[in-house]
Short mmCIF file of C-alpha atoms in Angstrom, two decimals:
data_model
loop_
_atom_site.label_atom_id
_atom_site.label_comp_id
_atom_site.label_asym_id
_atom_site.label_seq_id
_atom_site.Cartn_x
_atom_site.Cartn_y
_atom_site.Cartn_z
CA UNK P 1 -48.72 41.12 3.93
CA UNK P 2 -49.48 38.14 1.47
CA UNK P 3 -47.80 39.85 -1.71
CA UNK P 4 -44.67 41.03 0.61
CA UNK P 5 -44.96 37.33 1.59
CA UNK P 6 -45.36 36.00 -2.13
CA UNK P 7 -42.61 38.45 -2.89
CA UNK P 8 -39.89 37.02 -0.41
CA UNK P 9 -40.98 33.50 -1.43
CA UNK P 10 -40.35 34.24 -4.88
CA UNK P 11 -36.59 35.80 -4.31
CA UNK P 12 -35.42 33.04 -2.23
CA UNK P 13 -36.58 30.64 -4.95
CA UNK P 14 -34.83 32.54 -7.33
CA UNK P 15 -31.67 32.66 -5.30
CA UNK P 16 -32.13 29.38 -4.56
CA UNK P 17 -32.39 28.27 -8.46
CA UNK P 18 -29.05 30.96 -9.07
CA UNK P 19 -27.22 28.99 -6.51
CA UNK P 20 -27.94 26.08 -8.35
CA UNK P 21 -27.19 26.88 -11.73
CA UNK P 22 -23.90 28.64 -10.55
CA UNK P 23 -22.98 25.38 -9.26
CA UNK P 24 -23.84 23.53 -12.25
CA UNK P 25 -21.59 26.06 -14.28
CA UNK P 26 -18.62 25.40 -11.98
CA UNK P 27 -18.89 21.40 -12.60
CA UNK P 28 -16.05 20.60 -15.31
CA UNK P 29 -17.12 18.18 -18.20
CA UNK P 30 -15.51 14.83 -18.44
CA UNK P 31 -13.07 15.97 -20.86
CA UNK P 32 -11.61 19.01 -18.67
CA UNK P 33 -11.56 16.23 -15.64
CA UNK P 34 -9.41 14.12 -18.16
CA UNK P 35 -7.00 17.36 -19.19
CA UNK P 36 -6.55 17.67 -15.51
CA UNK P 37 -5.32 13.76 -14.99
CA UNK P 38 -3.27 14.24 -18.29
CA UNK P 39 -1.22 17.81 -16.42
CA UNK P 40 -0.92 15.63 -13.03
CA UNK P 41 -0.06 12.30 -13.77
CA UNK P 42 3.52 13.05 -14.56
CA UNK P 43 4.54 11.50 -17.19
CA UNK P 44 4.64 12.30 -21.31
CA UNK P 45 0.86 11.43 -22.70
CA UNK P 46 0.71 8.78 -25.51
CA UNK P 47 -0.58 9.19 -28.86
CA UNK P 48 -0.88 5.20 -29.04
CA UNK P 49 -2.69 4.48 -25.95
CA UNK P 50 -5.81 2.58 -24.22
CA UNK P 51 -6.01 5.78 -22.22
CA UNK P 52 -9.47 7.06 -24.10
CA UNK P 53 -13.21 7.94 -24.10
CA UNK P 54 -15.14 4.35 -24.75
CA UNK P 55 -18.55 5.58 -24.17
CA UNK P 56 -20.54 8.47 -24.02
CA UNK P 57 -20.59 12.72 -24.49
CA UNK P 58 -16.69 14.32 -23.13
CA UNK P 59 -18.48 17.63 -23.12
CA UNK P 60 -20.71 16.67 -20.66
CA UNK P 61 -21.04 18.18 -17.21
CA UNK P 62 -19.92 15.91 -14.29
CA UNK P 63 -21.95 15.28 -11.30
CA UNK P 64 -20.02 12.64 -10.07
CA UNK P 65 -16.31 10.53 -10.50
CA UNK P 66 -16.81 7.18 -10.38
CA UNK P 67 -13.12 5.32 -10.14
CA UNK P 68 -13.11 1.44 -10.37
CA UNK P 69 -11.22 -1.04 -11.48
CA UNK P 70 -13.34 -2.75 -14.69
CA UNK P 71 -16.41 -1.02 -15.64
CA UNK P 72 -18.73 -4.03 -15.61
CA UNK P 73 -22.78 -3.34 -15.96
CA UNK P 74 -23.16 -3.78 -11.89
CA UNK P 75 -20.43 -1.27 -11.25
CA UNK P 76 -22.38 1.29 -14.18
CA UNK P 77 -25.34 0.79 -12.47
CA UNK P 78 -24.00 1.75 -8.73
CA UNK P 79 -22.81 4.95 -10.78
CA UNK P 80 -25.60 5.76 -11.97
CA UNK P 81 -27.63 5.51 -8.63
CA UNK P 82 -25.47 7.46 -7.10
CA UNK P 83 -25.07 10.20 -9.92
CA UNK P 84 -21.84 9.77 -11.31
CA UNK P 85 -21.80 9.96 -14.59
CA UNK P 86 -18.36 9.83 -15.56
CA UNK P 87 -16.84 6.17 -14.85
CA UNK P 88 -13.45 5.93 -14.89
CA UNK P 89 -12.01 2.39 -15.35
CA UNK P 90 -8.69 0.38 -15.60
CA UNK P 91 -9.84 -2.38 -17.67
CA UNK P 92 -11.50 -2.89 -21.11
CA UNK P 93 -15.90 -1.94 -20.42
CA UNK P 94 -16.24 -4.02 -24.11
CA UNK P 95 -14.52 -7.57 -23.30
CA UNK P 96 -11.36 -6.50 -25.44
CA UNK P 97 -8.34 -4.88 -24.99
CA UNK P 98 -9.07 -2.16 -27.75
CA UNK P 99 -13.27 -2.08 -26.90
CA UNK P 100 -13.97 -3.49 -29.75
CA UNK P 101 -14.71 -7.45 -29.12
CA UNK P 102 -13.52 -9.44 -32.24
CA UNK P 103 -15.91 -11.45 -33.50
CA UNK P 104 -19.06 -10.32 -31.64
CA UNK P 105 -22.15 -8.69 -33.44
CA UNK P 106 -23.26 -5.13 -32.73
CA UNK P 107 -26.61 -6.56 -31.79
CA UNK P 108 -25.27 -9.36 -29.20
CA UNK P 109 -27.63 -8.42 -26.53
CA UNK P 110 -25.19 -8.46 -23.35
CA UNK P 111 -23.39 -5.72 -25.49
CA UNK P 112 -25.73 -4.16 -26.77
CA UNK P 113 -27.85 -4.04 -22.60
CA UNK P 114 -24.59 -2.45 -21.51
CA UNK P 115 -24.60 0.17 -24.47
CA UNK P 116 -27.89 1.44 -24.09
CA UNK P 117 -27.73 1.16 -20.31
CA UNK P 118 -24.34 4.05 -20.84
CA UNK P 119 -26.74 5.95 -23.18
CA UNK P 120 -29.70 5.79 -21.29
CA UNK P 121 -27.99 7.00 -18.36
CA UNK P 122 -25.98 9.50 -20.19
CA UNK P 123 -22.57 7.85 -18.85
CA UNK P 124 -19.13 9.13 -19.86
CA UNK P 125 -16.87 6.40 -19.60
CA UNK P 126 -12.82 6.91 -19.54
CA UNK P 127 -10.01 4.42 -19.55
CA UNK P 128 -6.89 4.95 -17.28
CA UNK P 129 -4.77 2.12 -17.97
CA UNK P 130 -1.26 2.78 -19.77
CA UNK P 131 -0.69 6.16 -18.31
CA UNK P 132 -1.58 5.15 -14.53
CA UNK P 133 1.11 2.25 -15.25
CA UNK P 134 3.42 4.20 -16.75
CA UNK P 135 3.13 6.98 -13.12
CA UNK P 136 6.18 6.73 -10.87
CA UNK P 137 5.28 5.09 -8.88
CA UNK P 138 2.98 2.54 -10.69
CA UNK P 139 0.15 3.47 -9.29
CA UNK P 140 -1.35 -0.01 -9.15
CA UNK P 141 1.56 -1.40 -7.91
CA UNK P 142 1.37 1.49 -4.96
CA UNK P 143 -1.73 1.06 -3.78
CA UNK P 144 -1.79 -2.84 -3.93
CA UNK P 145 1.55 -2.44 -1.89
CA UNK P 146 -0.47 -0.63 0.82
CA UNK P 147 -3.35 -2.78 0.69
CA UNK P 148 -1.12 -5.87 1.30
CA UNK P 149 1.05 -4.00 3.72
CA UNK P 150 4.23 -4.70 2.39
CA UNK P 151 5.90 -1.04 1.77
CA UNK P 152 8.63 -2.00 4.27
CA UNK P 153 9.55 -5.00 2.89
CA UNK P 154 9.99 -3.89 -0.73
CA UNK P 155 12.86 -3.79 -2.37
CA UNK P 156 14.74 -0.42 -3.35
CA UNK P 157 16.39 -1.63 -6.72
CA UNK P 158 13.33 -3.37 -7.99
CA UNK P 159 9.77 -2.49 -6.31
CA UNK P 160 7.70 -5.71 -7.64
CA UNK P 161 10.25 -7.55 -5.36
CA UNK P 162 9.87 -8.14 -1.30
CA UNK P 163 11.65 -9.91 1.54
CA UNK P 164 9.12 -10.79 3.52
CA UNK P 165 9.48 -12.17 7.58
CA UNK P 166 10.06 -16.07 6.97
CA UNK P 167 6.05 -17.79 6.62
CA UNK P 168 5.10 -21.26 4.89
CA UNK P 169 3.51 -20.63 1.47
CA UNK P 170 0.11 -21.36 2.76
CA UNK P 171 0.13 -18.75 5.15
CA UNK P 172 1.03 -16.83 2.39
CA UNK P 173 -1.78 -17.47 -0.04
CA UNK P 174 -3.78 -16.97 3.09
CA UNK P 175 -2.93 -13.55 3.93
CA UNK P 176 -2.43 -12.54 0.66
CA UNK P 177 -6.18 -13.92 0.03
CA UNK P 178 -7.65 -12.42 3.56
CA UNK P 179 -5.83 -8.52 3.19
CA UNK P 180 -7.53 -8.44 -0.69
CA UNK P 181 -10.84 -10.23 -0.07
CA UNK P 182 -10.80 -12.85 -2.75
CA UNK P 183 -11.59 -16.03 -1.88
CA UNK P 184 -10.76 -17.84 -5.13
CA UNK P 185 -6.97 -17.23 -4.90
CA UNK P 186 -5.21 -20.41 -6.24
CA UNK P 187 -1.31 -21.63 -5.34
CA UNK P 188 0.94 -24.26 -7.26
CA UNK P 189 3.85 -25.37 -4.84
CA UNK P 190 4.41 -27.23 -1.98
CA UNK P 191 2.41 -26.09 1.03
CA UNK P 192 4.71 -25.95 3.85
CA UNK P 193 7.42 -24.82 1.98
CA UNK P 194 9.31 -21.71 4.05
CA UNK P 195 9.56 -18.80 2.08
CA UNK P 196 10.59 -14.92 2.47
CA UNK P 197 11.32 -13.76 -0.95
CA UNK P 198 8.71 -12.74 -3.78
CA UNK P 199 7.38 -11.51 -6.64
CA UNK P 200 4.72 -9.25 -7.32
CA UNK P 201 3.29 -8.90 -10.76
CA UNK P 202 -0.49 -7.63 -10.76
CA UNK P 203 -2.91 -7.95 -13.46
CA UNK P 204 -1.44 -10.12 -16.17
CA UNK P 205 2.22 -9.76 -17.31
CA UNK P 206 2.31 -12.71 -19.83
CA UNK P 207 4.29 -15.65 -19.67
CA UNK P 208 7.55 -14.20 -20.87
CA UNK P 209 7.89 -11.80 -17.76
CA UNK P 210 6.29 -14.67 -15.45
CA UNK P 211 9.07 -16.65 -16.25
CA UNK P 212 11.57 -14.63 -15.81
CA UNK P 213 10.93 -13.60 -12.63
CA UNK P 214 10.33 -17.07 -11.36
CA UNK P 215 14.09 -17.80 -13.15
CA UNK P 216 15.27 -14.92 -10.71
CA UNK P 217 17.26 -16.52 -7.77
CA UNK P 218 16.29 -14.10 -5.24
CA UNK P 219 11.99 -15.14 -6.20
CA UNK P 220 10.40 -18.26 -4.37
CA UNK P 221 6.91 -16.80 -5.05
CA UNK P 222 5.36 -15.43 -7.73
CA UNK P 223 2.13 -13.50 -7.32
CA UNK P 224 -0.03 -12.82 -10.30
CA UNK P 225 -3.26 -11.47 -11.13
CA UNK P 226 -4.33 -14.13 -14.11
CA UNK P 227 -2.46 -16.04 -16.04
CA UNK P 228 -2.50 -19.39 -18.62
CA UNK P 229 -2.71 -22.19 -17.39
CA UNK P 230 -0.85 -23.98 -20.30
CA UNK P 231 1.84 -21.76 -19.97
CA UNK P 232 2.57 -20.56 -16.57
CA UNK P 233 1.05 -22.34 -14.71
CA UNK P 234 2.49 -25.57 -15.74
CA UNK P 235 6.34 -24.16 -15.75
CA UNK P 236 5.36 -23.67 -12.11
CA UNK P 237 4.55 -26.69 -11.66
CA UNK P 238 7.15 -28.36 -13.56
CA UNK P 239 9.59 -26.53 -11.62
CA UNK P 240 8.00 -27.76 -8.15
CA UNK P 241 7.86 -31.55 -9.52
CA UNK P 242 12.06 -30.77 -10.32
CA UNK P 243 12.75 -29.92 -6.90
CA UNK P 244 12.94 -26.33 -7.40
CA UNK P 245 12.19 -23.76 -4.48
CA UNK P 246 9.33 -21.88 -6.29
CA UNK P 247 5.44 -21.50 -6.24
CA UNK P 248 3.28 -19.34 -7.83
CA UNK P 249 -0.02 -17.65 -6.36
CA UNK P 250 -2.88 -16.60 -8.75
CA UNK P 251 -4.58 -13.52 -6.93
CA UNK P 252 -7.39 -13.02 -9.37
CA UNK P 253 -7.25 -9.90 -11.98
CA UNK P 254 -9.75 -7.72 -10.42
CA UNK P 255 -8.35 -8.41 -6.72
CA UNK P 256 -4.91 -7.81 -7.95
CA UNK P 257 -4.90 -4.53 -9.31
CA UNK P 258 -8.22 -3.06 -7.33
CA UNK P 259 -6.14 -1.34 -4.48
CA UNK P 260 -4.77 0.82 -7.05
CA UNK P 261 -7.73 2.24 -8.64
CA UNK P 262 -8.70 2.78 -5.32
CA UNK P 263 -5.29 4.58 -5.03
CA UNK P 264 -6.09 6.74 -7.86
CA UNK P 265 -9.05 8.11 -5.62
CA UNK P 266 -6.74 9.54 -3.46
CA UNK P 267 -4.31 10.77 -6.30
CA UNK P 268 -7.16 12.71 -7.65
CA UNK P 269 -8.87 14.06 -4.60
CA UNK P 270 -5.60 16.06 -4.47
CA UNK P 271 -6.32 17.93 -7.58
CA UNK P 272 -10.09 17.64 -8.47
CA UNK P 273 -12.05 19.79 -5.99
CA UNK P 274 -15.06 20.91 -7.77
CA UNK P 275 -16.91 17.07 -7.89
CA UNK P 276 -17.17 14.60 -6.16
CA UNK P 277 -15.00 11.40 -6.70
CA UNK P 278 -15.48 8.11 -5.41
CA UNK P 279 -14.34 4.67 -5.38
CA UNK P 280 -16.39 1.62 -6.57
CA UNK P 281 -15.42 -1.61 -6.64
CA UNK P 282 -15.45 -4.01 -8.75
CA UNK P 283 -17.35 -7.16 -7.04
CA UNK P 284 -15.42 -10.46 -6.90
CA UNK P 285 -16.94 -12.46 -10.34
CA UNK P 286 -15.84 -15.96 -8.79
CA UNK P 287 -17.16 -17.95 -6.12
CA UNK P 288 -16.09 -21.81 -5.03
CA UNK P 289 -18.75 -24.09 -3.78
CA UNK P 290 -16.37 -24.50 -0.21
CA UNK P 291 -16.97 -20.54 0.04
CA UNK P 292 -21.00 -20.88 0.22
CA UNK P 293 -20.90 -23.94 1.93
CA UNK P 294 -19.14 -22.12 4.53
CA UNK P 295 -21.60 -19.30 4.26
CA UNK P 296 -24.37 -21.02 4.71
#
């Protein structure tokens, strides 16, 4: 009875370990995970692009998706606790546009922490900026949309404008702030100003397309992820100080564009089926002294 006993033991353990590395075998590598975004996202791929590997193996196995907005070291170290080795992120994970910080030594040791922490971890990290832009719909633009509930009020000729339900502009800044959890949103304009018409430009356009939509007649507020405050900032508030009927509202770059990284979750739950793939966030960076004061 033992040996039959030692027998069965033995074949479920075996089954049990064939299960397992069946699985295993099914799990794509990070670089068949990226051919799959490539086939769905629906629009030509880029030879010049962002859209590439920063860190780690592509022929890799994946456990798990992580999807976030900027792969900072807290957000790679969520990941890893939670086995998901391939990171996919909007923004630079090296400081620079290109992942390759100008003017910083190899052996700066913040960079040099995060690299080895990627390494260490075996990490795959993956940019999805250009491409996920380029989607129609934006895709940032879609899923900040949601997140601010605005869909009905956006225009059909141009979907970064809105007519909104007439409010002052601080109620504005204090939805706006309240439906994307950032506390550190900043306005120039006058306060009780009534506006309904709007501007929505996430992340950070640049001052030439800033402008321009605050020239546009039918804009009273621009929204913006980040922006210079030499530049755009002070033709806002030049305007304001000439009696013009404009204001500008400075979201913050990760709050701005983080509803649509968390709309690529749902984008690629559609087509990925064989890992898991998750959203983390991206924790707010800033914090004002009335915030904790408030807190505490």
């Amino acid at each position: 009875m033992k040996l039959r006993g030692h027998a069965l033991a033995a074949v479920l353990i075996g089954a049990v370990l064939y299960s397992y590395a069946t699985a295993q075998e099914k799990r794509p590598t990070a670089r068949e995970v990226i051919a799959a975004i490539q086939e769905h996202v629906g629009v030509p791929w880029k030879t010049e692009t962002v859209d590439t590997f920063k860190a780690g193996n592509p022929d890799t196995r994946v456990t798990g998706i992580a999807v976030t907005m900027m792969a900072t070291l807290d957000v790679l170290q969520r990941a890893a606790a939670n086995r998901q080795n391939l990171v996919i992120t909007h923004e630079p994970t090296f400081y620079n546009h290109l992942d390759r910080p100008q003017g910083m030594e190899e052996s700066d040791p913040v960079w040099k922490e995060k690299r080895d922490f990627i390494e260490r971890n075996g990490l795959i990290v993956w940019r999805f900026h250009d491409h996920w832009h380029l989607r129609k719909p934006d895709g940032i633009l879609a899923g900040m949309v949601k997140a601010l509930d605005w869909v009905k009020y956006q225009s059909a000729e141009n979907p970064n404008l809105f007519t909104v339900p007439e409010t002052t502009l601080e109620k504005l800044a204090a939805d706006v702030a309240k439906r994307l959890n950032t506390p550190v949103l900043r306005a120039v304009g006058n306060p009780e100003m009534k506006v309904t018409k709007l501007a929505l430009s996430p992340g950070s356009a640049g001052f030439e397309r800033e402008t321009h939509a605050l020239e546009m007649d039918n804009v009273e507020v621009l929204l913006v992820g980040e922006t210079r405050e030499w530049e755009t900032v002070e033709y806002a508030a030049d305007a304001v100080s000439e009696g013009k009927r404009k204001a500008l509202i400075v979201i913050g770059h990760v709050p701005s564009e983080q509803a649509g990284m968390e709309e690529c979750v749902r984008w690629m739950k559609t087509f990925v089926k064989d890992v898991p793939v998750e959203f983390v966030p991206t924790k707010q960076p800033f914090w004002t002294p009335a915030e904790r004061s408030a807190r505490h």
